[in-house]
Coordinates of C-alpha atoms and ligand atoms in Angstrom, one line a residue:
Q907 CA 8.6 31.4 -11.0
V908 CA 5.7 29.8 -12.3
S909 CA 7.1 26.1 -13.1
P910 CA 8.7 24.0 -10.4
P911 CA 12.3 23.3 -10.9
E912 CA 12.8 20.5 -13.3
G913 CA 13.0 17.2 -11.7
K914 CA 11.4 18.6 -8.5
I915 CA 8.4 15.9 -8.4
K916 CA 10.0 12.7 -8.1
T917 CA 7.0 10.6 -6.9
L918 CA 5.9 7.8 -9.2
D919 CA 2.1 7.3 -9.5
K920 CA 0.9 3.4 -9.5
A921 CA -2.0 1.7 -9.6
G922 CA -3.0 -1.9 -9.6
V923 CA -4.7 -5.1 -7.5
L924 CA -2.9 -5.7 -4.2
H925 CA -3.3 -7.6 -1.4
R926 CA -3.4 -5.7 2.0
T927 CA -4.2 -5.9 5.5
K928 CA -3.9 -3.5 8.2
T929 CA -2.7 -4.9 11.6
V930 CA -2.3 -2.2 13.9
D931 CA -4.7 0.7 14.1
K932 CA -3.2 3.9 15.9
G933 CA -1.0 1.9 17.9
K934 CA -3.8 -1.0 18.8
R935 CA -3.1 -4.3 17.5
L936 CA -5.9 -5.6 15.7
R937 CA -6.5 -9.1 16.8
K938 CA -7.6 -10.8 13.4
K939 CA -6.0 -10.5 10.3
R940 CA -8.1 -10.3 7.6
W941 CA -6.4 -9.7 3.9
S942 CA -8.5 -7.9 1.4
T943 CA -7.9 -7.8 -2.1
S944 CA -8.4 -4.8 -4.2
W945 CA -7.6 -1.8 -6.0
T946 CA -5.0 0.6 -5.1
V947 CA -3.7 3.7 -6.3
L948 CA -0.9 5.6 -5.8
E949 CA -1.1 9.2 -6.5
G950 CA 1.4 12.3 -5.4
G951 CA 2.8 10.4 -3.1
V952 CA -0.8 9.4 -1.3
P953 CA -1.8 5.6 -1.3
T954 CA -5.8 5.1 -1.8
F955 CA -7.2 1.6 -1.0
F956 CA -9.9 0.8 -2.3
K957 CA -12.7 -1.7 -0.8
D958 CA -12.5 -5.0 -1.5
S959 CA -14.7 -5.8 -4.2
K960 CA -15.2 -9.0 -6.6
T961 CA -14.8 -6.2 -9.5
S962 CA -10.9 -5.8 -8.3
A963 CA -10.5 -9.2 -6.9
A964 CA -11.6 -10.8 -10.0
G965 CA -10.3 -8.1 -12.7
G966 CA -6.4 -9.4 -12.1
L967 CA -4.3 -6.2 -13.4
R968 CA -7.2 -5.0 -15.6
Y969 CA -8.4 -1.8 -15.1
P970 CA -11.9 -2.4 -13.0
S971 CA -14.8 -1.4 -15.1
K972 CA -16.5 0.0 -12.0
L973 CA -14.3 1.3 -9.2
S974 CA -15.5 0.8 -5.8
T975 CA -15.4 3.6 -3.2
P976 CA -12.0 4.4 -1.6
E977 CA -12.0 2.6 2.2
Y978 CA -8.9 4.6 3.4
T979 CA -5.6 6.3 2.1
V980 CA -2.3 6.6 4.4
E981 CA -0.4 9.1 5.4
L982 CA 3.6 9.1 4.0
K983 CA 4.6 11.9 6.1
G984 CA 6.6 10.2 8.2
A985 CA 5.9 6.9 7.4
S986 CA 8.3 3.9 6.8
L987 CA 8.5 0.9 4.7
S988 CA 10.5 -2.5 4.9
W989 CA 10.4 -5.8 4.1
A990 CA 8.0 -7.5 6.5
P991 CA 9.8 -10.2 8.9
K992 CA 8.6 -13.7 8.0
E993 CA 6.6 -14.0 11.7
K994 CA 4.2 -11.2 10.3
S995 CA 3.0 -13.5 7.4
S996 CA 3.7 -16.7 5.9
K997 CA 3.1 -14.8 2.2
K998 CA 6.0 -14.2 0.3
N999 CA 6.8 -10.4 -1.1
V1000 CA 5.0 -8.7 1.9
L1001 CA 6.0 -5.3 2.7
E1002 CA 5.1 -3.6 5.8
L1003 CA 4.2 0.1 6.0
R1004 CA 4.3 2.1 9.2
S1005 CA 2.3 5.4 9.7
C1006 CA 3.1 8.3 11.7
G1007 CA 0.3 7.7 13.5
G1008 CA 1.1 4.4 14.8
S1009 CA -0.7 2.3 12.0
E1010 CA 0.9 -0.8 10.7
Y1011 CA -0.4 -2.3 7.1
L1012 CA 0.9 -5.5 5.3
I1013 CA 1.3 -5.1 1.5
Q1014 CA 1.8 -8.1 -0.5
H1015 CA 1.7 -9.3 -4.3
D1016 CA 2.7 -12.7 -5.6
S1017 CA 5.1 -11.1 -8.1
E1018 CA 8.6 -9.9 -7.1
A1019 CA 8.5 -7.8 -9.9
I1020 CA 5.6 -5.8 -9.1
I1021 CA 5.8 -5.5 -5.5
N1022 CA 9.5 -4.1 -6.1
I1023 CA 7.6 -1.1 -8.4
W1024 CA 5.3 -0.7 -5.2
H1025 CA 8.1 -0.9 -2.7
K1026 CA 10.2 1.9 -5.1
A1027 CA 7.1 4.0 -5.4
I1028 CA 6.2 4.0 -2.2
T1029 CA 9.6 4.9 -0.8
L1030 CA 9.9 7.7 -3.3
G1031 CA 6.8 9.0 -1.9
I1032 CA 7.6 8.8 1.9
E1033 CA 11.0 10.5 0.7
E1034 CA 9.4 13.0 -0.9
L1035 CA 6.3 14.1 1.6
S1036 CA 9.3 13.6 4.9
A1037 CA 11.5 15.8 2.9
D1038 CA 12.2 19.2 5.4
Ligands
I3S2022 O1 -0.7 -14.3 11.4 P1 -1.9 -15.1 11.2 O2 -2.7 -14.5 12.4 O3 -1.2 -16.7 11.4 O4 -2.5 -14.2 10.1 C1 -3.1 -15.9 9.1 C2 -5.0 -15.8 9.5 O5 -4.8 -14.5 9.9 C3 -5.5 -16.1 8.5 O6 -7.0 -16.0 8.7 P2 -7.7 -17.3 9.8 O7 -7.1 -16.8 11.3 O8 -9.4 -16.4 9.5 O9 -7.6 -18.6 9.7 C4 -5.3 -15.6 7.2 O10 -6.6 -16.1 6.3 C5 -4.0 -16.0 6.9 O11 -3.6 -15.2 5.8 C6 -3.2 -15.4 7.9 O12 -1.6 -15.4 7.4 P3 -1.1 -15.1 6.5 O13 0.5 -15.7 6.8 O14 -1.4 -15.3 5.1 O15 -0.4 -13.5 6.7

């Protein structure tokens, strides 16, 4: 069969400006929490965080006129996503993403509607990439 069966691809592609910070790097807790505000793309279940830039920070939800370079991607296979407990951040709407490689990231947006869509999209990505 040439084309994949209908409904096979469930991942939701998304892009937007998010606040994010890495809190644990391969099992090692990072001493200083530094939030970045940057363009984030989720494509084919792979999230890519772009470098913090004036363009993305000031651009709001508009597509940035000049994309900065990707900073890192996160492997969603075997990852888990949950709402971050209060002690992890004083901000609202914070998601905690844990990769199977032992790294942890916080992802935040002031809009509950927007963070809910990211929650759904990343959860679908994890399910899709971690299946069988
Ligand atoms: O959990 P923490 O360590 O209180 O996180 C806050 C600090 O990292 C702070 O940086 P300074 O230590 O340079 O002041 C950040 O600016 C805050 O955003 C961090 O807390 P929230 O609750 O916003 O994640």
